[in-house]
Short mmCIF file of C-alpha atoms in Angstrom, two decimals:
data_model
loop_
_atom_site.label_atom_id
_atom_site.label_comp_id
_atom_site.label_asym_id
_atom_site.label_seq_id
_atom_site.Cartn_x
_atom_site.Cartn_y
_atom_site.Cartn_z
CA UNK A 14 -49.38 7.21 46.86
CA UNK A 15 -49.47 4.17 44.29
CA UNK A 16 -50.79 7.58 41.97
CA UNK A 17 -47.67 9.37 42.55
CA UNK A 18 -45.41 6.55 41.89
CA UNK A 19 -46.95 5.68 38.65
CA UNK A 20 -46.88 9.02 37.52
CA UNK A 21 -43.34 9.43 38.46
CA UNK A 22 -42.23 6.36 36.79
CA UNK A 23 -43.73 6.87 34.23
CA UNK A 24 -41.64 11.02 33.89
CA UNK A 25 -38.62 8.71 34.65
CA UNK A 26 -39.04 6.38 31.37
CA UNK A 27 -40.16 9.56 29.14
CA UNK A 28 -36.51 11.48 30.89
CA UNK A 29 -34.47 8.22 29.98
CA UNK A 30 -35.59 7.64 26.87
CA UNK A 31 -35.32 11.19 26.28
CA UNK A 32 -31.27 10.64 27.02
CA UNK A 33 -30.98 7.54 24.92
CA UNK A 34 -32.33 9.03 21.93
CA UNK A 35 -30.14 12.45 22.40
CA UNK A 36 -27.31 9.76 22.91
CA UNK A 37 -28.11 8.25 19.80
CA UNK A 38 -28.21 11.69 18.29
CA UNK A 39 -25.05 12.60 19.47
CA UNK A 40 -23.28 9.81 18.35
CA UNK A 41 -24.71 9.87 14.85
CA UNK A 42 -24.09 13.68 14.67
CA UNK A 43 -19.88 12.86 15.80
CA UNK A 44 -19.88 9.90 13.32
CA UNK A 45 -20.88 11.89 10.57
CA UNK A 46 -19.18 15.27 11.64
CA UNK A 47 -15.54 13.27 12.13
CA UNK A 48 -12.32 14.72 13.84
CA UNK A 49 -11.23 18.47 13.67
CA UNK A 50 -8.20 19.86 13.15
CA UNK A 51 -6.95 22.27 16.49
CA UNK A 52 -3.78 24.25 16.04
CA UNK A 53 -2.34 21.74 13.87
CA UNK A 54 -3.49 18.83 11.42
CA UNK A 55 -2.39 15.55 13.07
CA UNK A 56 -2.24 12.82 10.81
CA UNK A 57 -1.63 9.38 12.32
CA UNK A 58 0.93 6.83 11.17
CA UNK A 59 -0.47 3.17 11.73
CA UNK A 60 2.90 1.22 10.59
CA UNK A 61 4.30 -2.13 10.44
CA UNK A 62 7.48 -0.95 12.27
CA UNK A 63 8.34 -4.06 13.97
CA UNK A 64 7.63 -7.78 13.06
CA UNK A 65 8.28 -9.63 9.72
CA UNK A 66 6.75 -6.40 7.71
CA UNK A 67 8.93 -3.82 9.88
CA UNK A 68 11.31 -3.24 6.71
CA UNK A 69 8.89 -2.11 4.23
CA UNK A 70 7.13 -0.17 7.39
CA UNK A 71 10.64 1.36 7.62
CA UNK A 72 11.02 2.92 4.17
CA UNK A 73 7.31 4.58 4.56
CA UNK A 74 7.95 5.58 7.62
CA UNK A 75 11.13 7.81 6.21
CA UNK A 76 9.07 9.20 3.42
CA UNK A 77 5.95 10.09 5.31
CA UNK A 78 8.29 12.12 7.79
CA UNK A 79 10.13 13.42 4.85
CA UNK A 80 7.10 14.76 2.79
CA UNK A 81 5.86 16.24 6.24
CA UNK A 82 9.28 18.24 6.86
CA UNK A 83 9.08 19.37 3.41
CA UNK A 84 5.73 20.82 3.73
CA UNK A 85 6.12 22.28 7.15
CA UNK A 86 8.96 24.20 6.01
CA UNK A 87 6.72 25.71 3.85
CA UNK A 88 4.42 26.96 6.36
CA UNK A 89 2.08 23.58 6.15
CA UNK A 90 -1.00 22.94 4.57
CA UNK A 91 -3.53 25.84 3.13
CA UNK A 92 -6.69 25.55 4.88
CA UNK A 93 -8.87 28.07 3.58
CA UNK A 94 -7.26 31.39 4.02
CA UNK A 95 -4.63 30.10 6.61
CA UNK A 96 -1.61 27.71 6.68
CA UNK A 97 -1.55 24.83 9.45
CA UNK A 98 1.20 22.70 10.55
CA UNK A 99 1.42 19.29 10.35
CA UNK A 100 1.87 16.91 13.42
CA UNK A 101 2.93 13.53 13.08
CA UNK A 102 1.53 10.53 15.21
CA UNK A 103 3.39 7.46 14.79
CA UNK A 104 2.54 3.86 16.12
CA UNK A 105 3.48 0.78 15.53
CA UNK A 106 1.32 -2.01 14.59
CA UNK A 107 4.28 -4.69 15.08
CA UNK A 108 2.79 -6.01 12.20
CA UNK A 109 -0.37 -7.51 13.99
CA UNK A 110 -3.56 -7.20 12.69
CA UNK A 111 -5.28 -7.30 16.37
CA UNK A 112 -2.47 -4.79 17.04
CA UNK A 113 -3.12 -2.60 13.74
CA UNK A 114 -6.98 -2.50 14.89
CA UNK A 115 -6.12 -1.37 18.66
CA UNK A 116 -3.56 1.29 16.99
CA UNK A 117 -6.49 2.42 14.88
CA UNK A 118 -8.95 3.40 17.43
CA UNK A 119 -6.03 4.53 19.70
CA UNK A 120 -5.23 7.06 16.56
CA UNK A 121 -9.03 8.49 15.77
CA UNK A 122 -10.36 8.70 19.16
CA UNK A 123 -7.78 9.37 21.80
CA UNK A 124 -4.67 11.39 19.43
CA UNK A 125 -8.17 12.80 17.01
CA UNK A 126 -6.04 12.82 13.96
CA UNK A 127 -8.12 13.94 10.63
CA UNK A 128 -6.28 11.37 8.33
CA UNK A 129 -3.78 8.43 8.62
CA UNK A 130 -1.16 6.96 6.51
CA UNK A 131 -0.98 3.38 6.35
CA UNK A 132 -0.76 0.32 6.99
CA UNK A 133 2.09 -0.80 4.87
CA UNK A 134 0.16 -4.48 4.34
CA UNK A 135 -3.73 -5.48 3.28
CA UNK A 136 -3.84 -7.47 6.15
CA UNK A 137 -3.50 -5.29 8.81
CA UNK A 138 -5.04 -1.96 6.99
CA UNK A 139 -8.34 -4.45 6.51
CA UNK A 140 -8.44 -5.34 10.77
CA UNK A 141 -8.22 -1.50 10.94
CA UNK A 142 -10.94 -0.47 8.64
CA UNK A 143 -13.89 -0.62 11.17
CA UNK A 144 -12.48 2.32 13.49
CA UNK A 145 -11.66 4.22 10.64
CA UNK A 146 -15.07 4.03 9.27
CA UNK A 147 -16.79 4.45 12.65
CA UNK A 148 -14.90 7.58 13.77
CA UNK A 149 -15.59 8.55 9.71
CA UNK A 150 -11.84 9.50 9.37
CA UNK A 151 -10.18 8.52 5.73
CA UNK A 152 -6.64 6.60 6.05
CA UNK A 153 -4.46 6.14 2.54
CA UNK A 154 -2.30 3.08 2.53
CA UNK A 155 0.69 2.80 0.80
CA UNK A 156 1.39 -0.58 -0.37
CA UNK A 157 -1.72 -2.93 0.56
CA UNK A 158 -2.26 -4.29 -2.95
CA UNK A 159 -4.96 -6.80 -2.53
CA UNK A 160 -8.34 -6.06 -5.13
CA UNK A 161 -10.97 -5.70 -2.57
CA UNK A 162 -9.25 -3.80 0.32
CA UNK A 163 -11.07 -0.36 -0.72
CA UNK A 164 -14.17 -2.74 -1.11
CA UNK A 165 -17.08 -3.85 1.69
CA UNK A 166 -18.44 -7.59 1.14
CA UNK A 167 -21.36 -6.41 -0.50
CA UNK A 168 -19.07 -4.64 -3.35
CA UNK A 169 -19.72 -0.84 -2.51
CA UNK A 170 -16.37 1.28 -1.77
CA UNK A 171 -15.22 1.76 1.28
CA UNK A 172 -15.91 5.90 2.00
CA UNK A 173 -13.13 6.46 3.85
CA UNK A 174 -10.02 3.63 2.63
CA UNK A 175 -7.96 4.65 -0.25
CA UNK A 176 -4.08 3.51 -1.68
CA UNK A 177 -1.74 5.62 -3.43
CA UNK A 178 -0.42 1.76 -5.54
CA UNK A 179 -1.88 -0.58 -7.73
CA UNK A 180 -4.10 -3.86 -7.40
CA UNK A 181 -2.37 -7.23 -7.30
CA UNK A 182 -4.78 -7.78 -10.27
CA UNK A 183 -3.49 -4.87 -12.12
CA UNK A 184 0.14 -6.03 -11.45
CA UNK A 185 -0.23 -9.48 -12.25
CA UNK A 186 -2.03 -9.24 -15.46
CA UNK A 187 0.76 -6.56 -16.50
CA UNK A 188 3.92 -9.01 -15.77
CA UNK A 189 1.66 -11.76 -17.78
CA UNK A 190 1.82 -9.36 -20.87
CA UNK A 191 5.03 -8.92 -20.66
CA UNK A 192 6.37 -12.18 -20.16
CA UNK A 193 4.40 -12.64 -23.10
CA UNK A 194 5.37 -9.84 -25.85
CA UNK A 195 8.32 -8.46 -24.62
CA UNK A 196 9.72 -12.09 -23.31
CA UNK A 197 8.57 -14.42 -26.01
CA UNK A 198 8.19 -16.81 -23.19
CA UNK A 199 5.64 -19.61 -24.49
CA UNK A 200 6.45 -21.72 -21.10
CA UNK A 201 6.28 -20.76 -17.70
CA UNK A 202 6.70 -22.10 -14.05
CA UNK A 203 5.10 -20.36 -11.33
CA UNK A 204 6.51 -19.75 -7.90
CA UNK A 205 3.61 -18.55 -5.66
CA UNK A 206 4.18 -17.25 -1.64
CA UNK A 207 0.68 -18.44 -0.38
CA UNK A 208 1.15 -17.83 3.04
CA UNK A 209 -0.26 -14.46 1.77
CA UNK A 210 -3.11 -13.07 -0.26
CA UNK A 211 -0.51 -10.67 -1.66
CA UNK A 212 1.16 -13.75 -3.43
CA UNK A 213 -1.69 -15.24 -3.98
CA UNK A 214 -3.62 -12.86 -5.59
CA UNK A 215 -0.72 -11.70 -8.01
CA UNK A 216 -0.87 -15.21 -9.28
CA UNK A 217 -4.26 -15.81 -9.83
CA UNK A 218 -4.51 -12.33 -12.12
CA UNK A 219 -1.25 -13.98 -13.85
CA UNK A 220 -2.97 -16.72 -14.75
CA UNK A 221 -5.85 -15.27 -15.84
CA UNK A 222 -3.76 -12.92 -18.26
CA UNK A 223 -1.05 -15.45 -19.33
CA UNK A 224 -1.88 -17.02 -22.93
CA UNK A 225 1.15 -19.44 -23.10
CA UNK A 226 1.22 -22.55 -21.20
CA UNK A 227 1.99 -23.02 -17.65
CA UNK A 228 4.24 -26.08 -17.28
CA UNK A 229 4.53 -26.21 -13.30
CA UNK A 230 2.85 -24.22 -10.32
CA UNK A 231 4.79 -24.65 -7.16
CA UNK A 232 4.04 -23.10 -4.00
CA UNK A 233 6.05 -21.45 -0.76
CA UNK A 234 5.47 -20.35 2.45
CA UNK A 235 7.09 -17.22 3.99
CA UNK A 236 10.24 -17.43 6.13
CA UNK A 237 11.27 -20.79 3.73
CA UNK A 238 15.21 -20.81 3.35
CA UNK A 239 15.86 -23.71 0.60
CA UNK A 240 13.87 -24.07 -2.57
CA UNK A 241 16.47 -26.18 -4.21
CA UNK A 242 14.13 -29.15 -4.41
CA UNK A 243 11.63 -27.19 -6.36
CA UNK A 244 14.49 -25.51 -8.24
CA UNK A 245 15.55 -29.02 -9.58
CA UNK A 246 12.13 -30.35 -10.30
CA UNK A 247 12.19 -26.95 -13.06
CA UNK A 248 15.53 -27.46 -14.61
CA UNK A 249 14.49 -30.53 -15.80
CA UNK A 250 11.39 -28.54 -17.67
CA UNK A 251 11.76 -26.56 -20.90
CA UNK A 252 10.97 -23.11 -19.80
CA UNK A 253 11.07 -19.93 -21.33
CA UNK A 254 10.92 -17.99 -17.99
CA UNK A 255 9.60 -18.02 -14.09
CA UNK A 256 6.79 -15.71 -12.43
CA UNK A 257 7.95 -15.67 -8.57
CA UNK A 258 5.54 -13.19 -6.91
CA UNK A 259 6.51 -12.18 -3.23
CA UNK A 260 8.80 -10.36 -1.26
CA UNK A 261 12.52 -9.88 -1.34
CA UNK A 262 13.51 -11.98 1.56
CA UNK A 263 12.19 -15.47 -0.03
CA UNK A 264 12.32 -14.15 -3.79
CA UNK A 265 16.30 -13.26 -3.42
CA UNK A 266 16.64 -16.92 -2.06
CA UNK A 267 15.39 -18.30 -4.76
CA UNK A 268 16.65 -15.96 -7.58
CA UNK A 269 20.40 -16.68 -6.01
CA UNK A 270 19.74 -20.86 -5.85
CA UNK A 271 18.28 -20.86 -9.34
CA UNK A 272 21.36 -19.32 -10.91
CA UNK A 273 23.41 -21.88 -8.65
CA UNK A 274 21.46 -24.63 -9.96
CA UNK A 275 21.97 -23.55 -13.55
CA UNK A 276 18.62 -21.90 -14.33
CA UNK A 277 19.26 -18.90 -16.25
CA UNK A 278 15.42 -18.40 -17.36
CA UNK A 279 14.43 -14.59 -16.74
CA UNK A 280 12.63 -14.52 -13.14
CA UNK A 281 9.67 -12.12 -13.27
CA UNK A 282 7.79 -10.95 -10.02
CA UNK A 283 6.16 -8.22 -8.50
CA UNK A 284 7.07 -5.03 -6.06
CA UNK A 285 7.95 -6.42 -3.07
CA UNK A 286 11.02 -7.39 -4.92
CA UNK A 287 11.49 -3.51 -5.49
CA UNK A 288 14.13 -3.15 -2.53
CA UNK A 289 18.37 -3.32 -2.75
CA UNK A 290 18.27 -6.29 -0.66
CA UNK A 291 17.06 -8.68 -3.24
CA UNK A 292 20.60 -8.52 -4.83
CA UNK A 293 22.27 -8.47 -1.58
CA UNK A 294 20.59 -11.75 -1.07
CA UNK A 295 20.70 -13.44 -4.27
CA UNK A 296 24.35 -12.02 -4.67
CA UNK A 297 24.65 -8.92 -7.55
CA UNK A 298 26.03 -11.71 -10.24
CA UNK A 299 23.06 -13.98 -9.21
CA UNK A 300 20.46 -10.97 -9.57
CA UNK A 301 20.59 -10.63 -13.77
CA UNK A 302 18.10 -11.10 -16.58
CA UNK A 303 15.71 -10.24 -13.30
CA UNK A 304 12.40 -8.06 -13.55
CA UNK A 305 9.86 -6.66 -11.33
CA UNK A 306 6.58 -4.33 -11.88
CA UNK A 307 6.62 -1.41 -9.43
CA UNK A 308 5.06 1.98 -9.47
CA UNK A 309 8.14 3.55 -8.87
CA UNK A 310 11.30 3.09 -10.88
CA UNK A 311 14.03 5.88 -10.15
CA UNK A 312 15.35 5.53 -14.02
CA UNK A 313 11.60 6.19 -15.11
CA UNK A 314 11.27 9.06 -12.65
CA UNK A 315 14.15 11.17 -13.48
CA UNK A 316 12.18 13.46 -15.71
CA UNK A 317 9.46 13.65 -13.51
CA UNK A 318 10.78 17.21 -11.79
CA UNK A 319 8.46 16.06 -8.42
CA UNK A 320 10.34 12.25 -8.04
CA UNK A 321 13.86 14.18 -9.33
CA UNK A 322 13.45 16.72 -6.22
CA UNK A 323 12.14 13.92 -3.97
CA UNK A 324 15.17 11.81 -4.77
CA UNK A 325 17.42 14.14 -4.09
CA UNK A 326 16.33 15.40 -0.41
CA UNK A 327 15.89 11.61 0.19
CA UNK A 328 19.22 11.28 -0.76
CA UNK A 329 20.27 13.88 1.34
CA UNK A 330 18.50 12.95 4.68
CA UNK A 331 19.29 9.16 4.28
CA UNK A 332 21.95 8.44 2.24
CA UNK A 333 20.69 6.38 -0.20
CA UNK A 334 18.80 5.66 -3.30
CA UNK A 335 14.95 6.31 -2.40
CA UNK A 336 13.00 2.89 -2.35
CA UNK A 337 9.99 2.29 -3.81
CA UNK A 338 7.71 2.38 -0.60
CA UNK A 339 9.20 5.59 0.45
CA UNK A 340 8.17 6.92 -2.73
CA UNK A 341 4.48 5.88 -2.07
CA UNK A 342 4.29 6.74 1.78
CA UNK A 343 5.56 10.14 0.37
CA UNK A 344 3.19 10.43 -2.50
CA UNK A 345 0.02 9.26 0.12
CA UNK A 346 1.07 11.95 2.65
CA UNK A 347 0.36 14.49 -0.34
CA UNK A 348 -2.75 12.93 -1.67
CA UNK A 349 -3.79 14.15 1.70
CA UNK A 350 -2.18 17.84 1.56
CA UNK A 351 -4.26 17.46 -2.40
CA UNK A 352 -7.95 16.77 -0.81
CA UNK A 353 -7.84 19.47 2.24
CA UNK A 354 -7.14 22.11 -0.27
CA UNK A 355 -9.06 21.22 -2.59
CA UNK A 356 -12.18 20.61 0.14
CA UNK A 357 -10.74 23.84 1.98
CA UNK A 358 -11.01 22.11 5.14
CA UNK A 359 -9.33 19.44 7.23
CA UNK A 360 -12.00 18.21 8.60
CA UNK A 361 -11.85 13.88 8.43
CA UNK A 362 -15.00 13.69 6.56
CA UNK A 363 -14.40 16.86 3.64
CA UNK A 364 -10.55 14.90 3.65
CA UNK A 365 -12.16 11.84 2.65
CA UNK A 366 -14.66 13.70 0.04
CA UNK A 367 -11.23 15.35 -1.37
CA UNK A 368 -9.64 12.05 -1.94
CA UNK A 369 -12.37 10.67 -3.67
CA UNK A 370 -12.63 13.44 -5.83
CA UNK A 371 -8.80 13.34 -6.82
CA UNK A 372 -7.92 13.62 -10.19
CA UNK A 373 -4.40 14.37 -11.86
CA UNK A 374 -2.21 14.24 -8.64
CA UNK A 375 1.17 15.20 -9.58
CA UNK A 376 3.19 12.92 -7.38
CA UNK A 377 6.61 11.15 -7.01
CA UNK A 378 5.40 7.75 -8.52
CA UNK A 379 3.69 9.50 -11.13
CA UNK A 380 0.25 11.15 -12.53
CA UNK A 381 -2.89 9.54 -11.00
CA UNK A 382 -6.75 9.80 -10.50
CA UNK A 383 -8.58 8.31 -7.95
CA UNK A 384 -11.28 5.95 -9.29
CA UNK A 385 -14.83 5.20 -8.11
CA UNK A 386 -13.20 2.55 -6.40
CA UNK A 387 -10.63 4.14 -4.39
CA UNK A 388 -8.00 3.21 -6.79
CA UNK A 389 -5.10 4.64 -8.32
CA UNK A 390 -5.00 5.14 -11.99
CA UNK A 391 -1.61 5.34 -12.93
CA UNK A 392 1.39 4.11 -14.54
CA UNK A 393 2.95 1.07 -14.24
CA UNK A 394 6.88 0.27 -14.34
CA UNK A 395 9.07 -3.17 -15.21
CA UNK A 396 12.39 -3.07 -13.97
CA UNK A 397 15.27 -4.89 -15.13
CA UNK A 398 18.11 -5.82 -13.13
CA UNK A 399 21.84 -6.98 -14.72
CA UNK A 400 24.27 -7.80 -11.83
CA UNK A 401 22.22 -6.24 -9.17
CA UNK A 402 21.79 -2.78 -10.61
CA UNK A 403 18.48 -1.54 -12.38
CA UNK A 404 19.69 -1.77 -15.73
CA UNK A 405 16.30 -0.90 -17.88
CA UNK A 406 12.80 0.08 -17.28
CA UNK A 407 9.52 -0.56 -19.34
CA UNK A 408 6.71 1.94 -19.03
CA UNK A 409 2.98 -0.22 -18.91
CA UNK A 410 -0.23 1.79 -18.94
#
């Protein structure tokens, strides 16, 4: 009897291990195999479409589903020698990263979409990166800016996070050259948001780049309403101009109670000014001798034929000038279209080996390569604003 039961335990331990190893199997085989396409190619949305972010999440959100109506019309994308729909899944992260992460998993393993677009912010795109990597399906974000979102702590790329915009480091070291040849400006004050990396970051690679001297560093936090304290500490300064990184809502505050308080230095800052509501805020007087990098800058686009027809059937559908993070969520939605023809496949992993191995994308915000980082190589743009209105643009490479 005791015979039996030792020789039965012991078949029991060889069957379970048996199961735990085929587990193990299985689950390395799905990780590395990713999601499949069925009738149609879903591609997830993980958006900041409520919460402080929602307005930026908003503007994507209008140019992902207009680059996916466009291409459906056309009969979708070309998967080897067939043409597949695409299918939308949007959720909304409420601008949460806790939320972003649940939306993740929620978008790879219960809706199996092959790619997803977003989020609109580093923040929550980086609290979504470990379901994306685990269920090996590639997401493209937009607008998160900061240097080492594409990275892992160790340094090595992220395989399957990519952006369609620049660095903050890229960004900021580009408005510290031109404040400094196309400005003249020999002294600056810096305004910095650093309730954010985003703000941050820009100023740090500012810094870095700037070769004049900085004669005052103030700081900010988001959702602050009066900066005239700060504002009168600087007119009381000789400088030649300000760098204000951050995002319309503050940035068109303080733009509108500079001018008030007499400062009439040029204010230089970053993309999240890029949006008509900084001169709605500031007032359109107010918003002059203004500039901003973007990628996107509808004066520098209009004789790109791609941004020209993008403009227009945004203009069309919404009734309004195309924003700059329309322009990218549009651009990111056929980065992806790019890789699954070029890979021939829409499976999540060949999608991801596609992006990687983009080069030349002919897009709205302009020409770019993907790097060995998951970075964009392209053009940079400096806009100008005189009473509101984009008055000039300067092309930076």
């Amino acid at each position: 009897m005791k015979k039996w039961e030792k020789q039965t335990m012991k078949i029991a331990a060889l069957g379970a291990m048996a199961l735990t190893l085929a587990g193990c199997a299985t689950a390395k085989s799905s990780s590395s195999q990713g999601n499949n396409p069925g009738k149609t190619i879903k591609i997830g949305v993980n958006m900041e479409l409520s919460g402080s972010a929602a307005g930026y999440g908003e503007q994507q959100k209008q140019g992902i589903q207009l680059a996916v109506k466009k291409i459906n019309k056309s009969g979708g994308i070309k998967v080897g020698g067939t043409k597949k729909k695409i299918q939308l899944v949007i959720r909304d992260n409420k601008t949460s990263n806790t939320t972003a992460a649940s939306v993740a998993a929620q978008l790879v393993n219960n809706d199996k979409v092959v790619a997803v677009v977003g989020s609109a912010t580093t923040s929550a795109g980086t609290a979504a990166i470990p379901n994306m990597t685990k269920a090996a399906v590639p997401s493209v974000s937009p607008s998160a800016t900061d240097p080492d979102y594409t990275l892992q702590k160790s340094g090595k790329v992220q395989k399957y996070i990519f952006r369609a915009c620049y660095q903050n480091n890229f960004q900021g070291a580009t408005a510290a050259t031109f404040v400094t040849k196309n400005l003249k400006a020999k002294r600056v004050a810096i305004l910095t948001d650093n309730s954010s990396d985003y703000g941050t970051g820009l100023t740090k690679a500012f810094k870095k780049q700037y070769r004049g001297t900085v004669v005052s560093s103030q700081t900010f936090q988001e959702g602050d309403k009066d900066f005239n304290a700060i504002l009168t500490a600087l007119k009381h300064k000789k400088i030649d101009a300000i760098y204000a990184p951050g995002y319309y809502s503050e940035i068109g505050l303080i733009v509108k109670q500079a001018r008030q308080a007499g400062i009439k230095a040029p204010i230089v800052g970053s993309d999240g000014m890029a949006d008509a509501k900084l001169a709605q805020i500031a007032g359109k007087s107010n918003a002059t001798n203004v500039y901003y990098t973007t990628p996107f800058s509808t004066k520098a686009s209009a004789t790109n034929k791609v941004a020209s027809k993008f403009m227009s059937a945004y203009k069309a559908k919404y009734g309004s000038t195309a924003p700059t993070f329309s322009a990218l969520a549009y651009d990111s939605v056929y980065m992806i279209k790019a890789a699954i023809e070029k890979e021939g496949s829409a499976n999540s992993v060949k999608i991801a080996d596609g992006l990687a191995k983009l080069k030349n994308f002919k897009g709205v915000t302009g020409t770019t390569t993907i790097d060995k980082q998951h970075n964009p190589e392209k053009t940079i743009s400096i806009e100008q604003l005189t009473n509101g209105v984009v008055s000039k643009v300067y092309n930076v490479k």
